[in-house]
CSV table of C-alpha atoms in Angstrom, one decimal:
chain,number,residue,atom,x,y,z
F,1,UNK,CA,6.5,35.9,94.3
F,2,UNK,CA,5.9,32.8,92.1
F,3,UNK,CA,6.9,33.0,88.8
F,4,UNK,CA,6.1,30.7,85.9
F,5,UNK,CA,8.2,31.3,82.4
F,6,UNK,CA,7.9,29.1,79.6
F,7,UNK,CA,9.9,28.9,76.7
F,8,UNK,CA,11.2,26.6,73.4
F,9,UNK,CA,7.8,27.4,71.6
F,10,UNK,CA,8.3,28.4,67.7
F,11,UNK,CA,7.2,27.5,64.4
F,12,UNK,CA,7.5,24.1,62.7
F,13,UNK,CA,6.1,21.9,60.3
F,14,UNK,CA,3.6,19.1,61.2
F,15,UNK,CA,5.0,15.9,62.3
F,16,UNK,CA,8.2,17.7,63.5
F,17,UNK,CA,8.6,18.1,67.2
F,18,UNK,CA,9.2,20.3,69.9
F,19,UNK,CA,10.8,20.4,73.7
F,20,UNK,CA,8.9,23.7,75.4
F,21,UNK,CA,10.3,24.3,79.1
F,22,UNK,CA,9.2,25.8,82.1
F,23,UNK,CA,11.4,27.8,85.1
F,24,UNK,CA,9.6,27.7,88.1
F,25,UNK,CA,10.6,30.2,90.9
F,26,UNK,CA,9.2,32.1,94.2
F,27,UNK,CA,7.8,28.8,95.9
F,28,UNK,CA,8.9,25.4,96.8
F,29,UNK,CA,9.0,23.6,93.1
F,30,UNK,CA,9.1,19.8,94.6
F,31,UNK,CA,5.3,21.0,96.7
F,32,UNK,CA,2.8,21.0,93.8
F,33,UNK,CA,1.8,19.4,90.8
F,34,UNK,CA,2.7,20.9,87.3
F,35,UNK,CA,0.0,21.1,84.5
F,36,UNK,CA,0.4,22.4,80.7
F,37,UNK,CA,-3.0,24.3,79.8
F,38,UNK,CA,-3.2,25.7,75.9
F,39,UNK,CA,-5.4,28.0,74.1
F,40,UNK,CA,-5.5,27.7,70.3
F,41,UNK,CA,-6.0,31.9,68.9
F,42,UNK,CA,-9.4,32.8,69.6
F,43,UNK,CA,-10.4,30.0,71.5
F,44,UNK,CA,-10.7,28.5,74.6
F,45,UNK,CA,-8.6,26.7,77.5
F,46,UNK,CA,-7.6,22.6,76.7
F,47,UNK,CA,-5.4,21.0,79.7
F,48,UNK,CA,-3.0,19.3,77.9
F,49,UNK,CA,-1.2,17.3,80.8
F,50,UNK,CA,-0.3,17.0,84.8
F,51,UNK,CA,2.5,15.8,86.8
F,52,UNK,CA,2.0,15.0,90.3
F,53,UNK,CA,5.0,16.5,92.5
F,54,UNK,CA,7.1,13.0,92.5
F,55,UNK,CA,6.0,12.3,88.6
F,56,UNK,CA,4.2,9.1,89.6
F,57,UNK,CA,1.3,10.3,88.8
F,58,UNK,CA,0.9,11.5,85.1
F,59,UNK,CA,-2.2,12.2,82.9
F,60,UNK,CA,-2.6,13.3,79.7
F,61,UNK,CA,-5.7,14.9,77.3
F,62,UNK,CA,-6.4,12.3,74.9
F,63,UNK,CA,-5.6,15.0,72.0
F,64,UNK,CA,-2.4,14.5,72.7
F,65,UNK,CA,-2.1,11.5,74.2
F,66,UNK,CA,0.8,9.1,72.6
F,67,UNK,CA,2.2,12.3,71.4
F,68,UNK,CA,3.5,14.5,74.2
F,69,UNK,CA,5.5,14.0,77.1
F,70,UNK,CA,5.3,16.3,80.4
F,71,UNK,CA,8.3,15.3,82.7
F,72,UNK,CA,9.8,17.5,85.9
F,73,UNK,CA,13.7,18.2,87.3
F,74,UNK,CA,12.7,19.1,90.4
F,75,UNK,CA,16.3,19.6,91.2
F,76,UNK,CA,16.4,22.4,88.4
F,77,UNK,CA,13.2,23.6,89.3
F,78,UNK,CA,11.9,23.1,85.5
F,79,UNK,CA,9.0,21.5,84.1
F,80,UNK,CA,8.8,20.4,80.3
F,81,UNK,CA,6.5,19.3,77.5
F,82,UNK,CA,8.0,17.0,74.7
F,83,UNK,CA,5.8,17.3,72.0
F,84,UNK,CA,6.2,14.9,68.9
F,85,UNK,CA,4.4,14.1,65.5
F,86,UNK,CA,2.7,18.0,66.3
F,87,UNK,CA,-0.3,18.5,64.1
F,88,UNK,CA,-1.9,21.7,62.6
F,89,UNK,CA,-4.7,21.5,65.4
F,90,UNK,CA,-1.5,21.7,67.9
F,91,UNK,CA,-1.2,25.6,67.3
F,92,UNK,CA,-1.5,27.5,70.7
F,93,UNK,CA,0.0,29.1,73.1
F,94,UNK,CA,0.6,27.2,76.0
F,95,UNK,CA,0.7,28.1,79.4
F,96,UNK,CA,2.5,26.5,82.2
F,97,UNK,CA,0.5,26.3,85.6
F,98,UNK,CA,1.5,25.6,89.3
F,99,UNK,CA,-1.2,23.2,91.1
F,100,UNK,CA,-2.8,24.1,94.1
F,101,UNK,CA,-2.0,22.1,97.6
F,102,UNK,CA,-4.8,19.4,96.7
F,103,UNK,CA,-2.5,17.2,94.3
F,104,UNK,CA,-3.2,16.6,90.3
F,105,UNK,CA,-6.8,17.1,90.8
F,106,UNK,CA,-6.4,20.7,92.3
F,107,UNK,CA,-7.1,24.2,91.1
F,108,UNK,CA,-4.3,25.9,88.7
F,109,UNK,CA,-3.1,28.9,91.2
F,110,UNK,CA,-0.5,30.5,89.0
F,111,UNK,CA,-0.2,30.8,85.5
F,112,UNK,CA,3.0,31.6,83.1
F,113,UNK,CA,2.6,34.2,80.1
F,114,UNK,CA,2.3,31.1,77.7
F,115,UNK,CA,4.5,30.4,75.0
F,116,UNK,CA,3.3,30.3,71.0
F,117,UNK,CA,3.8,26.9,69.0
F,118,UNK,CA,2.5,27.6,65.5
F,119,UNK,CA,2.4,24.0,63.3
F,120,UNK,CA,2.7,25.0,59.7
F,121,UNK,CA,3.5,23.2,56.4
C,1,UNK,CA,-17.7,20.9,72.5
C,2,UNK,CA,-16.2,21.2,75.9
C,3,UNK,CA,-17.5,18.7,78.8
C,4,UNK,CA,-18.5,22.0,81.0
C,5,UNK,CA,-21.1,23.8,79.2
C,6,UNK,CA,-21.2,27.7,79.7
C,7,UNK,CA,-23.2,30.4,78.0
C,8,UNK,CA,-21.0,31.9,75.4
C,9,UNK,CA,-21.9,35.7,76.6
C,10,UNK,CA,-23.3,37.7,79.2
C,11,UNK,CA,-23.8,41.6,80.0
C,12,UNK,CA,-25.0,44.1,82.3
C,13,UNK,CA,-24.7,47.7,83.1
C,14,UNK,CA,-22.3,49.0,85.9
C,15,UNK,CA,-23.5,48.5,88.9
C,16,UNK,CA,-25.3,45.5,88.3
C,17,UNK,CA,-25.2,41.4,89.2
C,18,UNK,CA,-24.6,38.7,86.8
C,19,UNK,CA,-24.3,35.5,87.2
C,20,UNK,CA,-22.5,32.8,84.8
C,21,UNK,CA,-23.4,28.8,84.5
C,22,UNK,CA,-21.3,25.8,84.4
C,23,UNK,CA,-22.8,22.7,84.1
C,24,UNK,CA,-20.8,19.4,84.0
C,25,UNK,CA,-22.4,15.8,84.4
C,26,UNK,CA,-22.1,13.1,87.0
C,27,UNK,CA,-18.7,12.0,85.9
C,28,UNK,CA,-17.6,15.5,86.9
C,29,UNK,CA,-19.0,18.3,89.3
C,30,UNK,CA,-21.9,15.6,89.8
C,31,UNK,CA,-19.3,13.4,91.3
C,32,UNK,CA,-18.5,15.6,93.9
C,33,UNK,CA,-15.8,17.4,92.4
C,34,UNK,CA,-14.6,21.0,92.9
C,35,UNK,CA,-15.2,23.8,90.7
C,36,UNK,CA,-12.5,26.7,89.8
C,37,UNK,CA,-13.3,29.7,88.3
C,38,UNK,CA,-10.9,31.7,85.6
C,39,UNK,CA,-10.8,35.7,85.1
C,40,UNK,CA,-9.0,36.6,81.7
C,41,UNK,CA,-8.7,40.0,80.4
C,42,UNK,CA,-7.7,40.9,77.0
C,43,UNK,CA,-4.3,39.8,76.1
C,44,UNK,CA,-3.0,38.5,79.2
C,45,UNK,CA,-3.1,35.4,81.1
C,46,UNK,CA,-5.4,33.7,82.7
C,47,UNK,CA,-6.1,34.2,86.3
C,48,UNK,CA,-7.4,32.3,89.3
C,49,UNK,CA,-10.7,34.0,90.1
C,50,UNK,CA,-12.5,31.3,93.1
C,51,UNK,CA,-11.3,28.0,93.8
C,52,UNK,CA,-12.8,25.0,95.6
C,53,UNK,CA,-16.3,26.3,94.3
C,54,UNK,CA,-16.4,29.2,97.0
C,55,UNK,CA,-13.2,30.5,97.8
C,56,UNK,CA,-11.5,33.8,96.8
C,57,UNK,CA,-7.5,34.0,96.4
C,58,UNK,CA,-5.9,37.2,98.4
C,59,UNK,CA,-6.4,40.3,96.2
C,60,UNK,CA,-9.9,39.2,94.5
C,61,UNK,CA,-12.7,41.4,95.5
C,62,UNK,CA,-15.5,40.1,97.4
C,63,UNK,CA,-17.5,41.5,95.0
C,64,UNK,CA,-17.0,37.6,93.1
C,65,UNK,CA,-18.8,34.5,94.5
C,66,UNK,CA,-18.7,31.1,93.7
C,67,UNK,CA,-21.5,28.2,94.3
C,68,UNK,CA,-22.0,25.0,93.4
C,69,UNK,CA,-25.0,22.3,93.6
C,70,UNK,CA,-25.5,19.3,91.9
C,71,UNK,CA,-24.2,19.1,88.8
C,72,UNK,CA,-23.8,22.7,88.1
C,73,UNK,CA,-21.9,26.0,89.5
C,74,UNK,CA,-22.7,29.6,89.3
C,75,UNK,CA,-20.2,32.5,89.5
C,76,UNK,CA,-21.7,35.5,90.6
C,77,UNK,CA,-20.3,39.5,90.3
C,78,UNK,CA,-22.0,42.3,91.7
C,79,UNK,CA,-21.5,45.9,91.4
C,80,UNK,CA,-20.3,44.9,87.8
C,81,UNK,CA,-17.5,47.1,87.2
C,82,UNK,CA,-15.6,48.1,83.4
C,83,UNK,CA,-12.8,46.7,84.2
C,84,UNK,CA,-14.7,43.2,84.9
C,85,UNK,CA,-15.2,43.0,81.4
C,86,UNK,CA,-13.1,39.8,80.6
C,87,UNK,CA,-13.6,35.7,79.4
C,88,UNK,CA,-14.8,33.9,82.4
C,89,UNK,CA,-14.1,30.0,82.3
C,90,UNK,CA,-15.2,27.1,84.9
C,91,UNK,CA,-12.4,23.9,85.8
C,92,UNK,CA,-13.0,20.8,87.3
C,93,UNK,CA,-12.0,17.2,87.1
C,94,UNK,CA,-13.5,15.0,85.1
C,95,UNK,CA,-12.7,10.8,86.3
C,96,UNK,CA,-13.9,9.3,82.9
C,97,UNK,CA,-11.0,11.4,81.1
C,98,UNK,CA,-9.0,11.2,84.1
C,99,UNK,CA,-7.9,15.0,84.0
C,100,UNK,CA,-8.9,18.4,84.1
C,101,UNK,CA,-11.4,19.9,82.3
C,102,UNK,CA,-12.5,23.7,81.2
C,103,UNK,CA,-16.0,24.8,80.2
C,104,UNK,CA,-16.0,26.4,76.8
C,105,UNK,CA,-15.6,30.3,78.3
C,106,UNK,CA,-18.1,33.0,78.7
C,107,UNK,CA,-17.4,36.7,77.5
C,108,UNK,CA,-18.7,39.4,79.8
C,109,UNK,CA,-19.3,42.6,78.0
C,110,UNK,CA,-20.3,45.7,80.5
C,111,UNK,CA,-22.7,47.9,79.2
Protein backbone atom coordinates (compact mmCIF):
# COMPACT_ATOMS: atom_id res chain seq x y z
CA UNK A 1 0.00 0.00 0.00
CA UNK A 2 1.63 3.36 -0.83
CA UNK A 3 1.83 5.70 1.62
CA UNK A 4 2.66 9.39 1.49
CA UNK A 5 3.30 11.41 5.04
CA UNK A 6 4.36 14.72 5.14
CA UNK A 7 5.58 16.62 7.90
CA UNK A 8 7.72 19.93 9.30
CA UNK A 9 4.69 22.26 8.48
CA UNK A 10 3.89 24.94 11.38
CA UNK A 11 3.41 28.45 11.90
CA UNK A 12 6.02 31.22 11.19
CA UNK A 13 6.47 34.65 10.40
CA UNK A 14 6.88 35.94 6.82
CA UNK A 15 10.28 35.90 5.45
CA UNK A 16 11.31 33.02 7.87
CA UNK A 17 11.67 29.61 6.41
CA UNK A 18 10.72 26.23 6.51
CA UNK A 19 12.05 22.45 5.65
CA UNK A 20 8.56 20.26 5.16
CA UNK A 21 9.43 16.40 4.47
CA UNK A 22 7.95 13.69 2.90
CA UNK A 23 8.24 9.57 3.84
CA UNK A 24 7.43 7.65 0.95
CA UNK A 25 6.58 3.88 1.51
CA UNK A 26 4.54 0.82 -0.17
CA UNK A 27 6.23 1.22 -3.75
CA UNK A 28 9.58 1.56 -5.33
CA UNK A 29 10.58 5.44 -4.19
CA UNK A 30 13.56 5.75 -6.94
CA UNK A 31 10.43 4.72 -9.92
CA UNK A 32 8.39 7.97 -10.06
CA UNK A 33 8.66 11.51 -9.98
CA UNK A 34 7.75 13.58 -6.73
CA UNK A 35 5.50 16.68 -6.91
CA UNK A 36 4.38 19.27 -3.95
CA UNK A 37 0.65 20.29 -4.68
CA UNK A 38 -0.94 23.07 -2.06
CA UNK A 39 -4.27 24.33 -1.37
CA UNK A 40 -4.56 27.72 0.44
CA UNK A 41 -8.06 27.22 3.08
CA UNK A 42 -10.94 27.37 0.92
CA UNK A 43 -9.36 27.35 -2.20
CA UNK A 44 -8.20 25.44 -4.87
CA UNK A 45 -5.11 23.08 -5.97
CA UNK A 46 -1.54 25.16 -7.05
CA UNK A 47 1.42 22.56 -8.02
CA UNK A 48 4.12 24.06 -6.34
CA UNK A 49 7.12 21.80 -7.74
CA UNK A 50 8.31 18.35 -9.44
CA UNK A 51 11.34 16.15 -9.26
CA UNK A 52 11.94 13.75 -11.82
CA UNK A 53 13.08 10.28 -10.33
CA UNK A 54 17.09 11.01 -10.73
CA UNK A 55 16.44 15.02 -9.80
CA UNK A 56 17.74 16.13 -13.14
CA UNK A 57 14.81 17.25 -14.05
CA UNK A 58 13.23 20.00 -11.65
CA UNK A 59 10.42 22.58 -12.29
CA UNK A 60 8.94 24.98 -10.19
CA UNK A 61 5.52 27.32 -10.12
CA UNK A 62 6.69 30.68 -10.76
CA UNK A 63 4.93 31.73 -7.23
CA UNK A 64 7.54 30.24 -5.68
CA UNK A 65 10.03 30.19 -7.90
CA UNK A 66 13.60 31.55 -6.32
CA UNK A 67 12.09 30.77 -3.13
CA UNK A 68 11.61 26.96 -2.55
CA UNK A 69 13.64 24.12 -3.09
CA UNK A 70 12.14 20.39 -3.70
CA UNK A 71 15.16 17.93 -3.46
CA UNK A 72 14.81 13.81 -3.05
CA UNK A 73 17.13 10.99 -0.84
CA UNK A 74 16.09 8.38 -2.67
CA UNK A 75 18.16 6.24 -0.46
CA UNK A 76 15.86 7.37 2.58
CA UNK A 77 12.97 7.22 0.58
CA UNK A 78 12.09 11.01 1.52
CA UNK A 79 11.21 13.85 -0.55
CA UNK A 80 11.47 17.60 0.77
CA UNK A 81 10.40 21.20 0.15
CA UNK A 82 12.85 24.00 1.40
CA UNK A 83 10.85 26.86 1.63
CA UNK A 84 12.54 30.32 2.25
CA UNK A 85 11.59 34.13 2.42
CA UNK A 86 7.66 32.45 2.90
CA UNK A 87 5.05 35.12 2.33
CA UNK A 88 1.44 35.46 3.81
CA UNK A 89 0.03 34.15 0.29
CA UNK A 90 2.33 30.94 1.24
CA UNK A 91 -0.41 29.61 3.82
CA UNK A 92 -1.63 26.04 2.78
CA UNK A 93 -1.64 22.83 3.34
CA UNK A 94 0.50 21.09 1.19
CA UNK A 95 0.29 17.76 -0.05
CA UNK A 96 2.92 15.51 -1.18
CA UNK A 97 2.16 13.43 -4.40
CA UNK A 98 3.69 10.23 -6.14
CA UNK A 99 3.89 10.68 -10.13
CA UNK A 100 2.40 8.27 -12.33
CA UNK A 101 4.79 5.97 -14.71
CA UNK A 102 4.80 8.82 -17.51
CA UNK A 103 7.75 10.96 -15.82
CA UNK A 104 7.25 14.81 -14.48
CA UNK A 105 4.56 15.45 -16.88
CA UNK A 106 2.36 12.46 -15.57
CA UNK A 107 -0.79 12.25 -13.50
CA UNK A 108 -0.43 12.56 -9.46
CA UNK A 109 -1.57 8.85 -8.42
CA UNK A 110 -1.27 9.09 -4.73
CA UNK A 111 -1.63 11.85 -2.46
CA UNK A 112 -0.38 12.39 1.34
CA UNK A 113 -2.88 13.99 4.08
CA UNK A 114 -1.07 17.40 3.47
CA UNK A 115 0.62 19.21 6.04
CA UNK A 116 -0.47 23.07 7.30
CA UNK A 117 2.13 25.96 6.88
CA UNK A 118 0.37 29.03 8.31
CA UNK A 119 2.70 32.51 7.49
CA UNK A 120 1.82 35.01 10.07
CA UNK A 121 3.28 38.25 11.48
CA UNK B 1 -7.48 32.86 -12.37
CA UNK B 2 -6.28 29.30 -13.04
CA UNK B 3 -5.03 28.41 -16.79
CA UNK B 4 -7.94 25.45 -16.90
CA UNK B 5 -11.17 27.05 -16.65
CA UNK B 6 -14.01 25.04 -14.96
CA UNK B 7 -17.53 26.01 -13.97
CA UNK B 8 -17.50 26.77 -10.37
CA UNK B 9 -20.72 24.48 -9.59
CA UNK B 10 -22.85 21.91 -10.90
CA UNK B 11 -26.04 19.72 -9.56
CA UNK B 12 -28.39 17.17 -10.18
CA UNK B 13 -30.72 14.84 -8.62
CA UNK B 14 -29.80 11.12 -7.74
CA UNK B 15 -29.92 9.22 -10.38
CA UNK B 16 -28.99 11.65 -12.91
CA UNK B 17 -25.80 12.59 -15.51
CA UNK B 18 -23.70 15.55 -15.18
CA UNK B 19 -21.12 16.46 -16.91
CA UNK B 20 -18.12 18.99 -15.81
CA UNK B 21 -15.79 21.27 -18.40
CA UNK B 22 -12.23 21.96 -18.53
CA UNK B 23 -10.98 24.01 -21.04
CA UNK B 24 -7.24 24.84 -21.34
CA UNK B 25 -5.58 26.54 -24.55
CA UNK B 26 -3.15 25.42 -27.17
CA UNK B 27 -0.13 25.69 -24.82
CA UNK B 28 -1.90 23.00 -22.81
CA UNK B 29 -4.67 20.24 -23.58
CA UNK B 30 -4.50 21.90 -27.16
CA UNK B 31 -0.98 20.80 -27.36
CA UNK B 32 -1.81 17.38 -27.04
CA UNK B 33 -1.47 16.95 -23.53
CA UNK B 34 -3.30 14.62 -21.09
CA UNK B 35 -5.94 15.48 -18.88
CA UNK B 36 -6.47 14.05 -15.11
CA UNK B 37 -9.31 14.29 -13.22
CA UNK B 38 -9.46 14.89 -9.17
CA UNK B 39 -12.42 13.61 -6.72
CA UNK B 40 -12.25 15.51 -3.24
CA UNK B 41 -14.69 14.97 -0.57
CA UNK B 42 -15.02 17.15 2.42
CA UNK B 43 -12.02 17.19 4.55
CA UNK B 44 -9.85 14.73 3.05
CA UNK B 45 -7.45 14.50 0.40
CA UNK B 46 -7.58 14.67 -2.85
CA UNK B 47 -7.98 11.64 -5.05
CA UNK B 48 -7.20 10.38 -8.56
CA UNK B 49 -10.53 10.11 -10.24
CA UNK B 50 -9.45 9.35 -14.36
CA UNK B 51 -6.14 9.69 -15.73
CA UNK B 52 -4.75 9.98 -19.23
CA UNK B 53 -8.15 11.73 -20.20
CA UNK B 54 -10.12 8.28 -20.21
CA UNK B 55 -8.88 5.92 -17.84
CA UNK B 56 -10.23 4.82 -14.46
CA UNK B 57 -7.78 3.73 -11.49
CA UNK B 58 -8.80 0.20 -9.77
CA UNK B 59 -11.73 0.88 -7.25
CA UNK B 60 -13.34 3.89 -9.27
CA UNK B 61 -16.75 3.10 -10.57
CA UNK B 62 -17.46 2.98 -14.13
CA UNK B 63 -20.10 5.08 -13.40
CA UNK B 64 -17.08 8.14 -14.06
CA UNK B 65 -15.88 8.89 -17.63
CA UNK B 66 -13.38 11.01 -19.02
CA UNK B 67 -13.04 12.67 -22.64
CA UNK B 68 -11.12 14.95 -24.21
CA UNK B 69 -11.19 16.97 -27.72
CA UNK B 70 -9.38 19.80 -28.72
CA UNK B 71 -8.70 22.08 -26.33
CA UNK B 72 -11.19 21.00 -23.75
CA UNK B 73 -12.20 17.78 -21.57
CA UNK B 74 -15.37 16.69 -20.06
CA UNK B 75 -15.86 14.41 -16.94
CA UNK B 76 -18.96 12.76 -16.97
CA UNK B 77 -21.03 10.81 -13.79
CA UNK B 78 -24.03 9.04 -14.23
CA UNK B 79 -26.41 7.55 -11.76
CA UNK B 80 -25.30 10.65 -9.60
CA UNK B 81 -25.07 9.26 -6.35
CA UNK B 82 -24.95 11.40 -2.50
CA UNK B 83 -21.91 10.35 -1.75
CA UNK B 84 -20.55 11.93 -5.24
CA UNK B 85 -21.15 15.11 -3.80
CA UNK B 86 -17.42 16.42 -3.70
CA UNK B 87 -14.87 19.38 -5.54
CA UNK B 88 -14.02 17.99 -8.92
CA UNK B 89 -10.71 19.50 -10.36
CA UNK B 90 -9.01 18.92 -14.06
CA UNK B 91 -4.68 18.63 -14.33
CA UNK B 92 -2.65 18.84 -17.22
CA UNK B 93 0.69 20.26 -18.29
CA UNK B 94 1.05 23.34 -19.43
CA UNK B 95 4.77 23.87 -21.68
CA UNK B 96 4.74 27.76 -21.54
CA UNK B 97 4.91 27.38 -17.48
CA UNK B 98 6.72 24.27 -17.83
CA UNK B 99 4.65 22.39 -15.05
CA UNK B 100 1.49 21.24 -14.04
CA UNK B 101 -1.53 22.90 -13.94
CA UNK B 102 -5.10 22.56 -12.06
CA UNK B 103 -8.39 24.08 -13.28
CA UNK B 104 -9.86 26.31 -10.65
CA UNK B 105 -12.35 23.26 -9.18
CA UNK B 106 -16.01 22.59 -9.59
CA UNK B 107 -18.36 21.84 -6.56
CA UNK B 108 -20.92 19.16 -7.21
CA UNK B 109 -23.90 19.46 -4.97
CA UNK B 110 -26.61 16.35 -5.32
CA UNK B 111 -29.92 17.42 -5.04
Amino acid sequence: EVQLVESGGGSVKPGRSLRLSCAASGFTFDDYAMHWVRQAPGKGLQWVSGVSWDSVGIYYADSVKGRFTISRDNAKNSLYLQMNSLRAEDTALYYCIKGGNSGLKSHFAYWGQGTLVTVSS
Amino acid sequence: QSVLTQPPSVSGAPGQRVTISCTGSSSNIGAGYNVHWYQQLPGTAPKLLIYVNNNRPSGVPDRFSGSKSGTSASLAITGLQAEDEADYYCQSYDRGLSGSVFGGGTKLTVL
